[in-house]
Short mmCIF file of C-alpha atoms in Angstrom, two decimals:
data_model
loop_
_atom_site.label_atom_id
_atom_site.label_comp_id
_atom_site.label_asym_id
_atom_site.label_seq_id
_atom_site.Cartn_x
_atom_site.Cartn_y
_atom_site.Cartn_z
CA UNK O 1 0.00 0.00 0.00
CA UNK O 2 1.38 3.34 -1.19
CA UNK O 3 1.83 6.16 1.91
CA UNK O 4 -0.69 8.97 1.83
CA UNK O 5 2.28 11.49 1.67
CA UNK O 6 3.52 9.66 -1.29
CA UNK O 7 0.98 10.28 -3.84
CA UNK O 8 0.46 13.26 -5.95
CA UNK O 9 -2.17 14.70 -3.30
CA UNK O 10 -0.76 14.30 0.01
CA UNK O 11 2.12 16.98 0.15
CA UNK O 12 -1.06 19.23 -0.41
CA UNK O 13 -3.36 17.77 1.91
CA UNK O 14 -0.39 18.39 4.29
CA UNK O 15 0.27 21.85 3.91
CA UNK O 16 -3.14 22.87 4.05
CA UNK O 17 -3.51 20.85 7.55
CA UNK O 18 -1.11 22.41 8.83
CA UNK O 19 -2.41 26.15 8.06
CA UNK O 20 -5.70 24.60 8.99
CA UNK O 21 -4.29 23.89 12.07
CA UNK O 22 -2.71 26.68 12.76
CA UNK O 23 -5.45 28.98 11.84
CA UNK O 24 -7.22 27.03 15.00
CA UNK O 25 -9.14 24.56 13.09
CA UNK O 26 -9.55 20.78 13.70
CA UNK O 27 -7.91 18.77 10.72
CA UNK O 28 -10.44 16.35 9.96
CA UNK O 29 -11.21 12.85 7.97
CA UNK O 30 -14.19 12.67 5.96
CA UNK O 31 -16.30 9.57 6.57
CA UNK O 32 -18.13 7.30 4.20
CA UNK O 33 -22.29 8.03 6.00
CA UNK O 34 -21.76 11.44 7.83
CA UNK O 35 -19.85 13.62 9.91
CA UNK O 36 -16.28 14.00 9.32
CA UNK O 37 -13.88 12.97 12.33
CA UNK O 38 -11.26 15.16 13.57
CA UNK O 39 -7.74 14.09 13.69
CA UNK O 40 -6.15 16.58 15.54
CA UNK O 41 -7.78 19.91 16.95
CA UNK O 42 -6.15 22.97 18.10
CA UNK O 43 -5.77 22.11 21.35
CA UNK O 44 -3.41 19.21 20.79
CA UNK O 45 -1.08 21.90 18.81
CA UNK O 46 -1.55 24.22 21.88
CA UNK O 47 -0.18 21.25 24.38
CA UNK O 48 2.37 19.90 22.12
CA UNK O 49 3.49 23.86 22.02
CA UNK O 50 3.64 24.19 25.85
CA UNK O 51 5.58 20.81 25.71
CA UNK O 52 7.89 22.08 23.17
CA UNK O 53 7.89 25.64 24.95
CA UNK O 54 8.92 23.70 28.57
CA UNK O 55 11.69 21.71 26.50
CA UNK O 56 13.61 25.01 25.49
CA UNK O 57 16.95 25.51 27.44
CA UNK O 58 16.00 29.50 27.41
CA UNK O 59 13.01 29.48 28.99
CA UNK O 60 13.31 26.48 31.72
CA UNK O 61 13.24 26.29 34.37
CA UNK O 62 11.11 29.23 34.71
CA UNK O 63 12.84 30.50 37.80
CA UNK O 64 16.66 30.78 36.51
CA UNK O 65 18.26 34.17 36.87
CA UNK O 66 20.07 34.22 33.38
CA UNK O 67 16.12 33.63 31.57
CA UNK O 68 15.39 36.42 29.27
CA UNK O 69 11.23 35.76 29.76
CA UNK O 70 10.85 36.03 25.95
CA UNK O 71 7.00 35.22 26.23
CA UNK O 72 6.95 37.94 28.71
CA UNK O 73 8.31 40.34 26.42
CA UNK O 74 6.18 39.24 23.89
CA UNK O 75 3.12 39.70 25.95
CA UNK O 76 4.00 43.16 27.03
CA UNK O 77 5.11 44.90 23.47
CA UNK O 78 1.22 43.33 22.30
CA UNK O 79 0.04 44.85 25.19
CA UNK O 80 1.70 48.31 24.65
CA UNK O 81 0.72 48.46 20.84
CA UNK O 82 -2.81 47.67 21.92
CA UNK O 83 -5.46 46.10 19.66
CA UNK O 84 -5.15 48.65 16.73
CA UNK O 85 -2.11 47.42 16.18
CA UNK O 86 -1.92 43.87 16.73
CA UNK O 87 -5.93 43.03 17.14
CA UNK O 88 -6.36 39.31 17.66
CA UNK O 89 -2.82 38.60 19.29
CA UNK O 90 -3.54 41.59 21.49
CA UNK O 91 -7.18 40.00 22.85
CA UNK O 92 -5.73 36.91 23.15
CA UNK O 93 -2.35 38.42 25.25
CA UNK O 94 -5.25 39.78 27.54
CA UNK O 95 -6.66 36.63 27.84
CA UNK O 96 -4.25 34.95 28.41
CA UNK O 97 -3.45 37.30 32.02
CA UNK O 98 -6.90 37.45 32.69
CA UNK O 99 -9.19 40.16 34.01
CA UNK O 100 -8.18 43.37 35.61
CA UNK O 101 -8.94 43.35 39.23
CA UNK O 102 -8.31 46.93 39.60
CA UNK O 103 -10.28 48.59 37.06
CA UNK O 104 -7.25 49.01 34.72
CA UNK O 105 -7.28 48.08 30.88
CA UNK O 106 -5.43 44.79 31.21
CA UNK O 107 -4.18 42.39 34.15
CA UNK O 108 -1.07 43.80 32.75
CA UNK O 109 -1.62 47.11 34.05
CA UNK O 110 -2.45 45.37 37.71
CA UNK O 111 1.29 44.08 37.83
CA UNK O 112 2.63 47.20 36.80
CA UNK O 113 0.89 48.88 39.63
CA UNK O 114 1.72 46.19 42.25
CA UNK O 115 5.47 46.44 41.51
CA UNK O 116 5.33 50.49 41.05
CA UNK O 117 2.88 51.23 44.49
CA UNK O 118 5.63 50.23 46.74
CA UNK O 119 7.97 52.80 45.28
CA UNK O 120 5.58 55.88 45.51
CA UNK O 121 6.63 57.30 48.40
CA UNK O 122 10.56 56.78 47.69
CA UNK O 123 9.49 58.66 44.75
CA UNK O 124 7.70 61.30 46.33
CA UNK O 125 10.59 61.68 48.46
CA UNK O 126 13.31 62.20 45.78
CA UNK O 127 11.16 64.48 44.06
CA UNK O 128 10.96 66.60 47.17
CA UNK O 129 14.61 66.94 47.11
CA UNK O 130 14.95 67.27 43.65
CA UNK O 131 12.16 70.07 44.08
CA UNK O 132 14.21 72.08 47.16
CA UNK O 133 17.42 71.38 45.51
CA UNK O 134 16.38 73.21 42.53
CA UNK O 135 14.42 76.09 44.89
CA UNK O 136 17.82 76.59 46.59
CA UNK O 137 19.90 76.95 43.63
CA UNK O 138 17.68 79.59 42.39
CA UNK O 139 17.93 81.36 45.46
CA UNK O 140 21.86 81.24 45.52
CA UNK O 141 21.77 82.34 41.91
CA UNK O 142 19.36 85.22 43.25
CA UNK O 143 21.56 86.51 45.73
CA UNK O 144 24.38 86.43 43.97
CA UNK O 145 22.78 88.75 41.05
CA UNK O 146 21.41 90.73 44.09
CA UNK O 147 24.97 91.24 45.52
CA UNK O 148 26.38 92.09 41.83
#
């Protein structure tokens, strides 16, 4: 019996499975009285990719310090382009963090503000002195046009 892949139709049958497939539709075998079966569906690519993804030396283990979080990176630029720019990979970044919990845009933005929150006052503080720094300059400069 000759392979599938052999004849003059399966290289073509292949290559559109696998844009099927990619494109997040099942690749399917027709039957003889009804329904066509599916042979693989998305979600099999989508494990097999987390497998494959778990398998790469730069991204595990997750908790190295030399990782370079390439996915996370990913994520974030979608994120900051927004949906204009990148429309279904944007929604599906979002999705993929979940909701907002507080009232922000995207999860995303939650993060941000649990890493930044703890800094505000260190902030406010520097700016302060950045602020009378700046104040007492001006009112050296001052009193040394005065005095000229």
């Amino acid at each position: 019996m000759t392979e599938f892949l052999e004849t003059s139709e399966g290289p073509n049958w292949l290559h559109d499975a696998i844009n099927m497939l990619i494109c997040g539709q099942n690749v399917t075998a027709p039957r003889p009285l009804g329904k066509s079966v599916a042979l693989v569906t998305p979600q099999s690519l989508w494990e097999a990719l987390a497998e494959h993804l778990g398998a790469q030396e730069h991204i595990a283990p997750l908790l190295t310090d030399n990782r370079e979080y390439p996915i996370e990176q990913m994520i974030c630029e979608i994120i900051a382009d927004g949906r204009r720019v990148h429309g279904k990979a944007y929604d599906l970044a979002c999705e993929a963090l979940g909701q907002s919990k507080g009232g922000h845009p995207t999860a995303l933005h939650d993060v941000a503000e649990a890493l930044i929150r703890p800094w505000a006052n260190e902030y406010g503080r520097a700016r302060a002195e950045e602020l009378a720094a700046d104040s007492a300059l001006d009112r050296f400069a001052q009193r040394e046009d005065d005095a000229a």
